[in-house]
XYZ file of C-alpha atoms in Angstrom:
337
model
C 0.014 0.023 0.031
C 1.066 3.566 -0.483
C 0.977 5.390 2.710
C 0.928 9.076 3.594
C 1.634 9.654 7.264
C 0.930 12.998 9.029
C 2.452 13.322 12.405
C 0.809 15.595 15.004
C 3.501 17.003 16.373
C 4.905 21.012 14.167
C 3.934 36.290 16.864
C 3.740 39.388 15.627
C 3.567 40.446 12.080
C 6.666 42.098 10.740
C 6.650 43.925 7.514
C 9.228 43.141 5.133
C 10.802 46.647 5.118
C 11.054 46.409 8.978
C 12.968 43.336 9.120
C 16.407 43.633 10.690
C 19.484 42.448 8.767
C 19.938 38.820 9.471
C 22.730 38.162 12.157
C 25.301 35.561 11.272
C 24.097 32.309 12.800
C 26.589 30.782 15.154
C 27.484 27.127 14.651
C 25.305 24.607 16.473
C 27.567 23.905 19.508
C 26.860 20.304 20.057
C 27.926 17.385 17.821
C 28.853 13.707 18.056
C 27.143 11.022 20.083
C 24.541 12.587 22.517
C 21.971 11.141 24.844
C 18.996 13.429 24.468
C 16.816 13.854 27.545
C 16.094 11.041 30.100
C 12.876 9.122 30.203
C 9.607 10.283 31.704
C 7.972 7.579 33.840
C 4.380 6.934 34.120
C 3.323 4.187 36.698
C 0.655 2.550 38.733
C 0.194 -0.763 40.434
C 3.881 -1.685 40.057
C 3.706 -1.302 36.061
C 5.784 1.318 34.235
C 5.599 3.179 30.933
C 8.813 4.945 30.024
C 8.441 7.721 27.480
C 11.153 9.285 25.301
C 10.601 12.904 24.275
C 11.462 13.540 20.647
C 12.197 16.805 19.024
C 12.474 18.391 15.532
C 14.619 20.031 14.369
C 17.861 18.626 15.944
C 21.587 19.533 15.457
C 22.676 18.261 11.998
C 25.734 16.517 13.130
C 24.603 14.615 16.186
C 24.106 10.986 16.677
C 21.524 9.859 19.311
C 22.668 7.095 21.722
C 20.827 6.466 25.080
C 21.923 3.527 27.267
C 18.801 4.181 29.498
C 16.513 3.608 26.280
C 18.413 0.544 25.260
C 18.129 -0.925 28.824
C 14.516 -0.064 29.103
C 13.841 -1.561 25.712
C 15.287 -5.049 26.409
C 12.898 -5.475 29.211
C 9.848 -3.909 27.681
C 6.775 -5.977 26.462
C 5.736 -3.390 23.989
C 6.806 -0.040 22.220
C 4.380 2.576 21.467
C 5.530 4.559 18.415
C 4.554 8.167 17.637
C 0.782 8.838 17.313
C -0.618 10.416 14.203
C -2.881 10.366 11.122
C -2.357 7.662 8.491
C -3.823 7.925 5.009
C -3.832 4.696 3.130
C -4.218 4.475 -0.682
C -4.457 0.774 -1.573
C -2.880 1.068 -4.977
C 0.207 -0.926 -4.929
C 3.710 0.155 -6.066
C 3.010 0.817 -9.771
C -0.383 2.463 -8.795
C 1.676 4.730 -6.464
C 3.914 5.629 -9.538
C 0.860 6.516 -11.595
C -0.287 8.731 -8.768
C 2.788 10.747 -8.627
C 2.051 13.310 -11.451
C -1.350 13.960 -10.003
C 0.187 14.448 -6.537
C 2.715 16.864 -8.039
C -0.020 18.833 -9.703
C -2.039 18.910 -6.452
C 0.524 21.044 -4.811
C 0.170 23.755 -7.513
C -2.198 26.761 -7.030
C -5.332 26.037 -9.163
C -6.031 28.135 -12.323
C -2.385 28.591 -13.127
C -2.078 31.426 -10.506
C 0.924 32.390 -8.591
C 1.566 33.238 -4.860
C 1.551 36.898 -5.807
C -2.086 36.343 -7.040
C -3.410 34.752 -3.837
C -1.556 36.420 -0.971
C -1.946 39.756 0.763
C 0.697 42.209 -0.714
C 2.392 42.752 2.603
C 2.593 39.075 3.197
C 3.958 38.455 -0.146
C 6.639 41.017 0.447
C 7.670 39.228 3.507
C 7.951 36.028 1.531
C 10.090 37.614 -1.073
C 12.587 38.736 1.717
C 12.768 35.230 3.205
C 12.825 33.523 -0.168
C 15.848 35.584 -1.338
C 17.578 34.604 1.898
C 16.857 30.855 1.898
C 15.649 29.716 -1.517
C 17.506 32.153 -3.905
C 16.041 32.424 -7.413
C 13.885 29.241 -7.102
C 10.948 30.187 -9.555
C 8.873 27.040 -9.588
C 7.911 27.398 -5.847
C 5.999 30.622 -6.920
C 3.284 28.306 -8.447
C 2.730 26.313 -5.362
C 0.032 26.497 -2.844
C 1.023 28.812 0.090
C 1.251 25.647 2.378
C 3.696 23.850 0.335
C 5.716 26.844 -0.666
C 6.129 27.706 3.008
C 7.264 24.215 3.837
C 9.865 24.491 0.985
C 11.057 27.638 2.624
C 11.040 26.138 6.069
C 13.187 23.112 5.077
C 15.800 25.402 3.452
C 16.021 27.635 6.373
C 16.514 24.656 8.604
C 19.281 23.340 6.581
C 21.145 26.645 6.434
C 20.888 26.992 10.214
C 22.896 23.790 10.987
C 19.721 21.859 11.924
C 17.914 18.767 10.665
C 14.308 17.640 10.626
C 15.374 14.023 10.503
C 15.175 13.182 14.224
C 17.209 10.000 14.844
C 14.939 8.715 17.776
C 12.207 6.919 15.789
C 14.296 5.023 13.209
C 16.803 3.941 15.785
C 13.976 2.990 18.145
C 12.345 0.960 15.398
C 15.693 -0.781 14.671
C 16.482 -1.745 18.198
C 12.864 -2.913 18.822
C 13.195 -5.155 15.923
C 16.603 -6.408 16.997
C 15.244 -7.423 20.516
C 12.023 -8.748 19.265
C 9.819 -6.131 20.978
C 6.504 -5.662 19.375
C 5.751 -2.148 18.167
C 2.310 -0.403 18.022
C 1.465 2.850 16.249
C -1.601 4.545 17.595
C -2.878 6.145 14.500
C -6.102 7.341 13.209
C -6.432 5.634 9.935
C -8.325 6.694 6.646
C -8.396 4.802 3.437
C -8.821 6.586 0.144
C -11.008 4.285 -1.992
C -10.361 6.160 -5.161
C -6.994 7.852 -4.533
C -6.479 9.330 -8.042
C -9.848 10.960 -8.195
C -9.322 12.188 -4.699
C -6.116 13.842 -5.603
C -7.514 15.303 -8.708
C -10.447 16.805 -6.802
C -7.859 18.154 -4.190
C -5.856 19.756 -6.971
C -8.881 21.835 -8.222
C -10.209 22.759 -4.903
C -9.549 25.853 -2.789
C -7.431 25.494 0.303
C -7.422 28.091 2.970
C -3.820 27.989 3.821
C -2.910 31.616 4.176
C -2.811 31.310 7.896
C -0.384 28.246 7.550
C 1.850 30.291 5.261
C 1.858 33.406 7.701
C 2.692 31.264 10.678
C 5.559 29.641 9.013
C 7.095 32.986 8.050
C 6.414 34.263 11.532
C 8.390 31.335 12.884
C 11.346 31.847 10.455
C 11.499 35.490 11.326
C 11.277 35.230 15.062
C 12.015 31.569 16.210
C 15.150 30.342 14.462
C 17.409 31.335 17.422
C 14.929 29.510 19.878
C 15.025 26.466 17.407
C 18.822 26.130 17.756
C 18.640 26.625 21.426
C 15.980 24.018 21.804
C 17.831 21.613 19.646
C 21.068 21.950 21.775
C 19.110 21.730 24.961
C 17.285 18.520 23.835
C 20.586 16.863 22.540
C 22.416 17.253 25.950
C 19.275 16.525 28.155
C 18.806 19.945 29.460
C 15.085 19.714 30.437
C 15.213 22.979 32.430
C 16.360 24.742 29.341
C 13.633 23.281 27.270
C 11.024 24.277 29.804
C 12.350 27.945 29.600
C 11.963 28.030 25.756
C 8.505 28.493 24.351
C 7.494 25.965 21.635
C 6.222 27.576 18.595
C 4.227 25.192 16.272
C 3.271 26.325 12.783
C 2.630 22.642 11.884
C -0.749 22.592 13.758
C -2.039 25.516 11.805
C -0.933 23.905 8.510
C -2.490 20.648 9.439
C -5.832 22.268 10.371
C -5.850 23.841 6.789
C -5.697 20.406 5.298
C -8.353 19.151 7.747
C -10.638 22.030 6.670
C -10.371 21.041 3.034
C -13.128 19.571 1.017
C -11.255 16.304 0.719
C -10.865 16.073 4.469
C -14.667 16.713 4.756
C -15.575 13.851 2.492
C -13.614 11.509 4.609
C -15.118 12.920 7.829
C -11.754 13.947 9.225
C -12.978 15.954 12.170
C -11.573 16.581 15.587
C -8.391 14.782 14.472
C -5.983 16.056 17.265
C -8.533 15.034 19.975
C -9.167 11.661 18.291
C -5.457 10.929 17.960
C -4.952 11.803 21.479
C -7.676 9.587 22.701
C -6.127 6.704 20.664
C -2.692 7.264 22.173
C -4.099 7.340 25.837
C -6.051 4.219 25.315
C -2.866 2.469 23.885
C -0.909 3.751 26.763
C -3.283 2.637 29.375
C -3.458 -0.958 27.607
C 0.310 -1.066 27.765
C 0.254 -0.324 31.418
C -2.327 -2.793 32.046
C -0.783 -5.779 30.055
C 2.986 -5.182 30.508
C 5.186 -4.712 33.587
C 7.439 -2.391 31.477
C 6.691 -0.626 28.265
C 8.318 2.124 26.215
C 6.807 4.891 24.214
C 7.927 7.948 22.139
C 6.162 11.323 22.098
C 6.977 14.859 20.937
C 8.581 16.518 23.746
C 6.193 19.460 23.499
C 3.474 16.918 24.587
C 5.449 15.992 27.639
C 6.045 19.587 28.710
C 2.617 20.944 28.007
C 0.543 21.581 31.209
C -2.477 20.169 29.514
C -0.575 17.418 27.294
C -0.919 13.592 27.388
C 0.903 13.272 30.609
C -1.437 15.631 32.439
C -4.335 13.655 31.122
C -2.794 10.310 32.376
C -2.140 12.147 35.746
C -5.710 13.078 35.954
C -6.652 9.493 35.509
C -4.702 8.437 38.593
C -1.325 7.690 37.118
C 1.910 8.893 38.860
C 4.199 10.836 36.486
C 7.886 11.461 37.104
C 10.147 13.582 34.888
C 13.672 12.893 34.231
C 16.509 14.916 35.840
C 17.726 17.866 33.881
C 21.480 17.561 32.823
C 23.722 20.707 32.839
C 24.231 21.828 29.086
C 27.955 21.655 29.476
C 27.976 18.033 30.737
C 27.464 16.547 27.221
C 28.241 19.269 24.873
C 31.368 19.232 22.577
C 32.695 22.016 20.468
C 32.317 21.452 16.727
C 35.324 20.696 14.511
């Protein structure tokens, strides 16, 4: 099957002419093999669920290795992977290749329009400033829907800032769970496209209210890059106190909502998705705590630090929650080459 997986884990308006010159970004100060934060513990009746807090973006030149995770995994009865939304198009490999041209056209603005035609002038001027900084003379992106253009800009800015959106936790956790024979479960809300090619064609022609997503992404690049770098370093060395002090901006939720408000999402009754995904994860967590003496899970660290996140909901149901100790930033950091 061809799978599209959407994770549920991703200000003031500044006019383009008011932007200050971009300061030279300092090199990311951590590199090499780093542990990330310790594990959160959820327990009741002698049974424990240990949770890894994952983060993106992370330092580009780091390798994640946690002995605590390795030891916990070897005695776990189950691993809960990241929760999210899974869209399944049962078309097979060759059918997926046939869908590719349609998918590429779906990211274009309908009626052969450009970003300049669909965005407010002041917002478009901000885009031009950031585009020149991170994308250069890329012309094709001017024909993309605001959501997809903004994501292209965000990816380029992350790369140029010494960061990476390829968080190492989930792939390494999958590899180690398979090695030790620990079953994995992915609490995901699943939607199957019965006629995926027709659905993509309809999406390509339908309007998408994604201006707010576009603006939030620009807001984040204008105001939050320094914090992203600080969060990445704090996460890499296990500095929980540092993470708590840095606000978590998330343009991804606004962009996801634009997709969920689309005509295609309405046809497949994709409503209350964040709440439904959260309920699925909580049920899976409680099942793991009931069925296994020890289990392991991975969640976005923003969920673990939120006062009304998943951990708070488990605590309200009578589970004991313990946060890991915060390591001093200098204890694991190494200077770059």
